[in-house]
């Protein structure tokens, strides 16, 4: 692991799931991910690599019921970890945007590290499942992530046919937009807000 200051480790245990996330924001995309939800393993691996985050995401949940609780709780804990790792947000760029194409699909994600959580989800109808994964859980993950990271997250997919490609483009764009928003700008003194705080 790269030695950096922006680091957090969060664990959360309920009757439904056990989640542990360790993240270094200033990394190289080195990850260890095991959630019990194969499709989320794939998406989270993409997210960490394209955001250049190092860390681990481990989850055990009641997937014998379905993937809902595990996917939702990963969003909660990952959001909490990124928020904690950002600390007081001094010197960050604050805003980030990324366009990512994936074959037939194009996704745009726009981020504001505002401490005012919101998810705007403008995505065309998806097929109900990718493999065994319920695609409605993408929205659930993103909403809980935005809420716990306390970020304003806009997800826009103007077009796309293949559901896997659409979701993959979203996760890659999310990572790249966050990476841009949390980048340190040496010109920024304190936090980039006229209010004087972003926490």
PDB file of N, CA and C in Angstrom, residues 80-133:
ATOM      1  N   UNK A  80     -18.994   6.203   3.814  1.00  0.00           N
ATOM      2  CA  UNK A  80     -18.460   6.649   5.104  1.00  0.00           C
ATOM      3  C   UNK A  80     -16.940   6.681   5.090  1.00  0.00           C
ATOM      4  N   UNK A  81     -16.331   5.669   4.462  1.00  0.00           N
ATOM      5  CA  UNK A  81     -14.872   5.591   4.435  1.00  0.00           C
ATOM      6  C   UNK A  81     -14.274   6.732   3.625  1.00  0.00           C
ATOM      7  N   UNK A  82     -14.855   7.025   2.480  1.00  0.00           N
ATOM      8  CA  UNK A  82     -14.331   8.122   1.656  1.00  0.00           C
ATOM      9  C   UNK A  82     -14.519   9.459   2.375  1.00  0.00           C
ATOM     10  N   UNK A  83     -15.665   9.629   3.013  1.00  0.00           N
ATOM     11  CA  UNK A  83     -15.899  10.868   3.754  1.00  0.00           C
ATOM     12  C   UNK A  83     -14.873  11.037   4.873  1.00  0.00           C
ATOM     13  N   UNK A  84     -14.613   9.970   5.620  1.00  0.00           N
ATOM     14  CA  UNK A  84     -13.649  10.063   6.717  1.00  0.00           C
ATOM     15  C   UNK A  84     -12.242  10.314   6.182  1.00  0.00           C
ATOM     16  N   UNK A  85     -11.885   9.633   5.102  1.00  0.00           N
ATOM     17  CA  UNK A  85     -10.540   9.801   4.538  1.00  0.00           C
ATOM     18  C   UNK A  85     -10.313  11.224   4.035  1.00  0.00           C
ATOM     19  N   UNK A  86     -11.370  11.885   3.589  1.00  0.00           N
ATOM     20  CA  UNK A  86     -11.236  13.261   3.094  1.00  0.00           C
ATOM     21  C   UNK A  86     -10.988  14.262   4.211  1.00  0.00           C
ATOM     22  N   UNK A  87     -11.365  13.913   5.417  1.00  0.00           N
ATOM     23  CA  UNK A  87     -11.114  14.808   6.551  1.00  0.00           C
ATOM     24  C   UNK A  87     -11.815  16.140   6.387  1.00  0.00           C
ATOM     25  N   UNK A  88     -11.077  17.244   6.597  1.00  0.00           N
ATOM     26  CA  UNK A  88     -11.687  18.574   6.545  1.00  0.00           C
ATOM     27  C   UNK A  88     -11.806  19.116   5.124  1.00  0.00           C
ATOM     28  N   UNK A  89     -11.312  18.369   4.143  1.00  0.00           N
ATOM     29  CA  UNK A  89     -11.430  18.710   2.714  1.00  0.00           C
ATOM     30  C   UNK A  89     -10.635  19.959   2.319  1.00  0.00           C
ATOM     31  N   UNK A  90      -9.705  20.358   3.145  1.00  0.00           N
ATOM     32  CA  UNK A  90      -8.907  21.535   2.798  1.00  0.00           C
ATOM     33  C   UNK A  90      -8.055  21.261   1.560  1.00  0.00           C
ATOM     34  N   UNK A  91      -8.062  22.211   0.643  1.00  0.00           N
ATOM     35  CA  UNK A  91      -7.220  22.135  -0.547  1.00  0.00           C
ATOM     36  C   UNK A  91      -7.786  21.332  -1.700  1.00  0.00           C
ATOM     37  N   UNK A  92      -8.980  20.714  -1.518  1.00  0.00           N
ATOM     38  CA  UNK A  92      -9.501  19.896  -2.616  1.00  0.00           C
ATOM     39  C   UNK A  92     -10.111  20.766  -3.712  1.00  0.00           C
ATOM     40  N   UNK A  93     -10.218  20.184  -4.897  1.00  0.00           N
ATOM     41  CA  UNK A  93     -10.838  20.865  -6.023  1.00  0.00           C
ATOM     42  C   UNK A  93     -12.336  21.049  -5.799  1.00  0.00           C
ATOM     43  N   UNK A  94     -12.968  20.100  -5.139  1.00  0.00           N
ATOM     44  CA  UNK A  94     -14.376  20.062  -4.752  1.00  0.00           C
ATOM     45  C   UNK A  94     -15.280  19.503  -5.837  1.00  0.00           C
ATOM     46  N   UNK A  95     -15.160  19.979  -7.072  1.00  0.00           N
ATOM     47  CA  UNK A  95     -16.035  19.524  -8.155  1.00  0.00           C
ATOM     48  C   UNK A  95     -15.279  18.589  -9.087  1.00  0.00           C
ATOM     49  N   UNK A  96     -15.984  17.604  -9.604  1.00  0.00           N
ATOM     50  CA  UNK A  96     -15.366  16.709 -10.582  1.00  0.00           C
ATOM     51  C   UNK A  96     -16.404  16.196 -11.552  1.00  0.00           C
ATOM     52  N   UNK A  97     -15.998  16.007 -12.776  1.00  0.00           N
ATOM     53  CA  UNK A  97     -16.887  15.430 -13.777  1.00  0.00           C
ATOM     54  C   UNK A  97     -16.105  14.470 -14.651  1.00  0.00           C
ATOM     55  N   UNK A  98     -16.783  13.434 -15.120  1.00  0.00           N
ATOM     56  CA  UNK A  98     -16.132  12.467 -16.001  1.00  0.00           C
ATOM     57  C   UNK A  98     -17.159  11.910 -16.982  1.00  0.00           C
ATOM     58  N   UNK A  99     -16.748  11.805 -18.236  1.00  0.00           N
ATOM     59  CA  UNK A  99     -17.492  11.093 -19.259  1.00  0.00           C
ATOM     60  C   UNK A  99     -16.751   9.794 -19.536  1.00  0.00           C
ATOM     61  N   UNK A 100     -17.446   8.682 -19.527  1.00  0.00           N
ATOM     62  CA  UNK A 100     -16.819   7.397 -19.827  1.00  0.00           C
ATOM     63  C   UNK A 100     -17.675   6.638 -20.841  1.00  0.00           C
ATOM     64  N   UNK A 101     -17.100   6.304 -22.001  1.00  0.00           N
ATOM     65  CA  UNK A 101     -17.807   5.441 -22.940  1.00  0.00           C
ATOM     66  C   UNK A 101     -17.494   3.977 -22.649  1.00  0.00           C
ATOM     67  N   UNK A 102     -18.462   3.133 -22.871  1.00  0.00           N
ATOM     68  CA  UNK A 102     -18.250   1.686 -22.786  1.00  0.00           C
ATOM     69  C   UNK A 102     -19.009   1.065 -23.951  1.00  0.00           C
ATOM     70  N   UNK A 103     -18.295   0.868 -25.046  1.00  0.00           N
ATOM     71  CA  UNK A 103     -18.902   0.350 -26.275  1.00  0.00           C
ATOM     72  C   UNK A 103     -20.104   1.204 -26.668  1.00  0.00           C
ATOM     73  N   UNK A 104     -21.324   0.682 -26.560  1.00  0.00           N
ATOM     74  CA  UNK A 104     -22.522   1.396 -27.003  1.00  0.00           C
ATOM     75  C   UNK A 104     -23.014   2.440 -26.005  1.00  0.00           C
ATOM     76  N   UNK A 105     -22.492   2.417 -24.775  1.00  0.00           N
ATOM     77  CA  UNK A 105     -23.025   3.256 -23.701  1.00  0.00           C
ATOM     78  C   UNK A 105     -22.091   4.411 -23.377  1.00  0.00           C
ATOM     79  N   UNK A 106     -22.703   5.515 -22.945  1.00  0.00           N
ATOM     80  CA  UNK A 106     -21.941   6.664 -22.462  1.00  0.00           C
ATOM     81  C   UNK A 106     -22.515   7.091 -21.123  1.00  0.00           C
ATOM     82  N   UNK A 107     -21.652   7.271 -20.136  1.00  0.00           N
ATOM     83  CA  UNK A 107     -22.080   7.743 -18.820  1.00  0.00           C
ATOM     84  C   UNK A 107     -21.319   8.998 -18.444  1.00  0.00           C
ATOM     85  N   UNK A 108     -22.034   9.926 -17.839  1.00  0.00           N
ATOM     86  CA  UNK A 108     -21.423  11.112 -17.249  1.00  0.00           C
ATOM     87  C   UNK A 108     -21.768  11.125 -15.768  1.00  0.00           C
ATOM     88  N   UNK A 109     -20.771  11.387 -14.940  1.00  0.00           N
ATOM     89  CA  UNK A 109     -21.004  11.578 -13.510  1.00  0.00           C
ATOM     90  C   UNK A 109     -20.383  12.911 -13.105  1.00  0.00           C
ATOM     91  N   UNK A 110     -21.147  13.699 -12.366  1.00  0.00           N
ATOM     92  CA  UNK A 110     -20.708  14.998 -11.875  1.00  0.00           C
ATOM     93  C   UNK A 110     -20.813  14.986 -10.352  1.00  0.00           C
ATOM     94  N   UNK A 111     -19.746  15.407  -9.690  1.00  0.00           N
ATOM     95  CA  UNK A 111     -19.625  15.328  -8.233  1.00  0.00           C
ATOM     96  C   UNK A 111     -19.402  16.714  -7.638  1.00  0.00           C
ATOM     97  N   UNK A 112     -20.043  16.964  -6.508  1.00  0.00           N
ATOM     98  CA  UNK A 112     -19.721  18.104  -5.668  1.00  0.00           C
ATOM     99  C   UNK A 112     -19.542  17.583  -4.243  1.00  0.00           C
ATOM    100  N   UNK A 113     -18.367  17.761  -3.693  1.00  0.00           N
ATOM    101  CA  UNK A 113     -18.097  17.343  -2.303  1.00  0.00           C
ATOM    102  C   UNK A 113     -18.625  18.424  -1.363  1.00  0.00           C
ATOM    103  N   UNK A 114     -19.925  18.608  -1.367  1.00  0.00           N
ATOM    104  CA  UNK A 114     -20.561  19.790  -0.793  1.00  0.00           C
ATOM    105  C   UNK A 114     -21.004  19.619   0.647  1.00  0.00           C
ATOM    106  N   UNK A 115     -21.030  18.379   1.137  1.00  0.00           N
ATOM    107  CA  UNK A 115     -21.637  18.037   2.418  1.00  0.00           C
ATOM    108  C   UNK A 115     -23.158  18.154   2.359  1.00  0.00           C
ATOM    109  N   UNK A 116     -23.715  18.254   1.147  1.00  0.00           N
ATOM    110  CA  UNK A 116     -25.161  18.254   0.953  1.00  0.00           C
ATOM    111  C   UNK A 116     -25.494  17.070   0.035  1.00  0.00           C
ATOM    112  N   UNK A 117     -25.774  15.916   0.616  1.00  0.00           N
ATOM    113  CA  UNK A 117     -25.946  14.717  -0.202  1.00  0.00           C
ATOM    114  C   UNK A 117     -27.189  14.771  -1.079  1.00  0.00           C
ATOM    115  N   UNK A 118     -27.008  14.343  -2.307  1.00  0.00           N
ATOM    116  CA  UNK A 118     -28.114  14.250  -3.258  1.00  0.00           C
ATOM    117  C   UNK A 118     -27.689  13.304  -4.364  1.00  0.00           C
ATOM    118  N   UNK A 119     -28.638  12.518  -4.853  1.00  0.00           N
ATOM    119  CA  UNK A 119     -28.389  11.694  -6.035  1.00  0.00           C
ATOM    120  C   UNK A 119     -29.401  12.069  -7.098  1.00  0.00           C
ATOM    121  N   UNK A 120     -28.916  12.479  -8.239  1.00  0.00           N
ATOM    122  CA  UNK A 120     -29.749  12.680  -9.424  1.00  0.00           C
ATOM    123  C   UNK A 120     -29.390  11.566 -10.396  1.00  0.00           C
ATOM    124  N   UNK A 121     -30.367  10.722 -10.703  1.00  0.00           N
ATOM    125  CA  UNK A 121     -30.110   9.472 -11.439  1.00  0.00           C
ATOM    126  C   UNK A 121     -30.908   9.499 -12.730  1.00  0.00           C
ATOM    127  N   UNK A 122     -30.266   9.899 -13.819  1.00  0.00           N
ATOM    128  CA  UNK A 122     -30.918   9.999 -15.124  1.00  0.00           C
ATOM    129  C   UNK A 122     -30.367   8.890 -16.015  1.00  0.00           C
ATOM    130  N   UNK A 123     -30.948   7.710 -15.869  1.00  0.00           N
ATOM    131  CA  UNK A 123     -30.457   6.504 -16.538  1.00  0.00           C
ATOM    132  C   UNK A 123     -31.620   5.844 -17.265  1.00  0.00           C
ATOM    133  N   UNK A 124     -31.433   5.425 -18.513  1.00  0.00           N
ATOM    134  CA  UNK A 124     -32.527   4.755 -19.222  1.00  0.00           C
ATOM    135  C   UNK A 124     -32.883   3.433 -18.559  1.00  0.00           C
ATOM    136  N   UNK A 125     -34.074   2.918 -18.821  1.00  0.00           N
ATOM    137  CA  UNK A 125     -34.475   1.641 -18.221  1.00  0.00           C
ATOM    138  C   UNK A 125     -33.455   0.546 -18.519  1.00  0.00           C
ATOM    139  N   UNK A 126     -33.114  -0.213 -17.468  1.00  0.00           N
ATOM    140  CA  UNK A 126     -32.156  -1.302 -17.582  1.00  0.00           C
ATOM    141  C   UNK A 126     -32.902  -2.631 -17.603  1.00  0.00           C
ATOM    142  N   UNK A 127     -32.292  -3.638 -18.178  1.00  0.00           N
ATOM    143  CA  UNK A 127     -32.831  -4.984 -18.019  1.00  0.00           C
ATOM    144  C   UNK A 127     -32.857  -5.317 -16.529  1.00  0.00           C
ATOM    145  N   UNK A 128     -33.794  -6.138 -16.115  1.00  0.00           N
ATOM    146  CA  UNK A 128     -33.974  -6.412 -14.686  1.00  0.00           C
ATOM    147  C   UNK A 128     -32.738  -7.009 -14.030  1.00  0.00           C
ATOM    148  N   UNK A 129     -32.002  -7.818 -14.777  1.00  0.00           N
ATOM    149  CA  UNK A 129     -30.859  -8.513 -14.194  1.00  0.00           C
ATOM    150  C   UNK A 129     -29.657  -8.504 -15.132  1.00  0.00           C
ATOM    151  N   UNK A 130     -28.484  -8.492 -14.526  1.00  0.00           N
ATOM    152  CA  UNK A 130     -27.233  -8.842 -15.211  1.00  0.00           C
ATOM    153  C   UNK A 130     -26.734 -10.088 -14.506  1.00  0.00           C
ATOM    154  N   UNK A 131     -26.812 -11.215 -15.165  1.00  0.00           N
ATOM    155  CA  UNK A 131     -26.565 -12.481 -14.492  1.00  0.00           C
ATOM    156  C   UNK A 131     -27.623 -12.670 -13.421  1.00  0.00           C
ATOM    157  N   UNK A 132     -27.207 -12.801 -12.174  1.00  0.00           N
ATOM    158  CA  UNK A 132     -28.156 -12.937 -11.062  1.00  0.00           C
ATOM    159  C   UNK A 132     -28.350 -11.623 -10.310  1.00  0.00           C
ATOM    160  N   UNK A 133     -27.698 -10.551 -10.753  1.00  0.00           N
ATOM    161  CA  UNK A 133     -27.715  -9.274 -10.040  1.00  0.00           C
ATOM    162  C   UNK A 133     -28.923  -8.444 -10.456  1.00  0.00           C
TER     163      UNK A 133
END
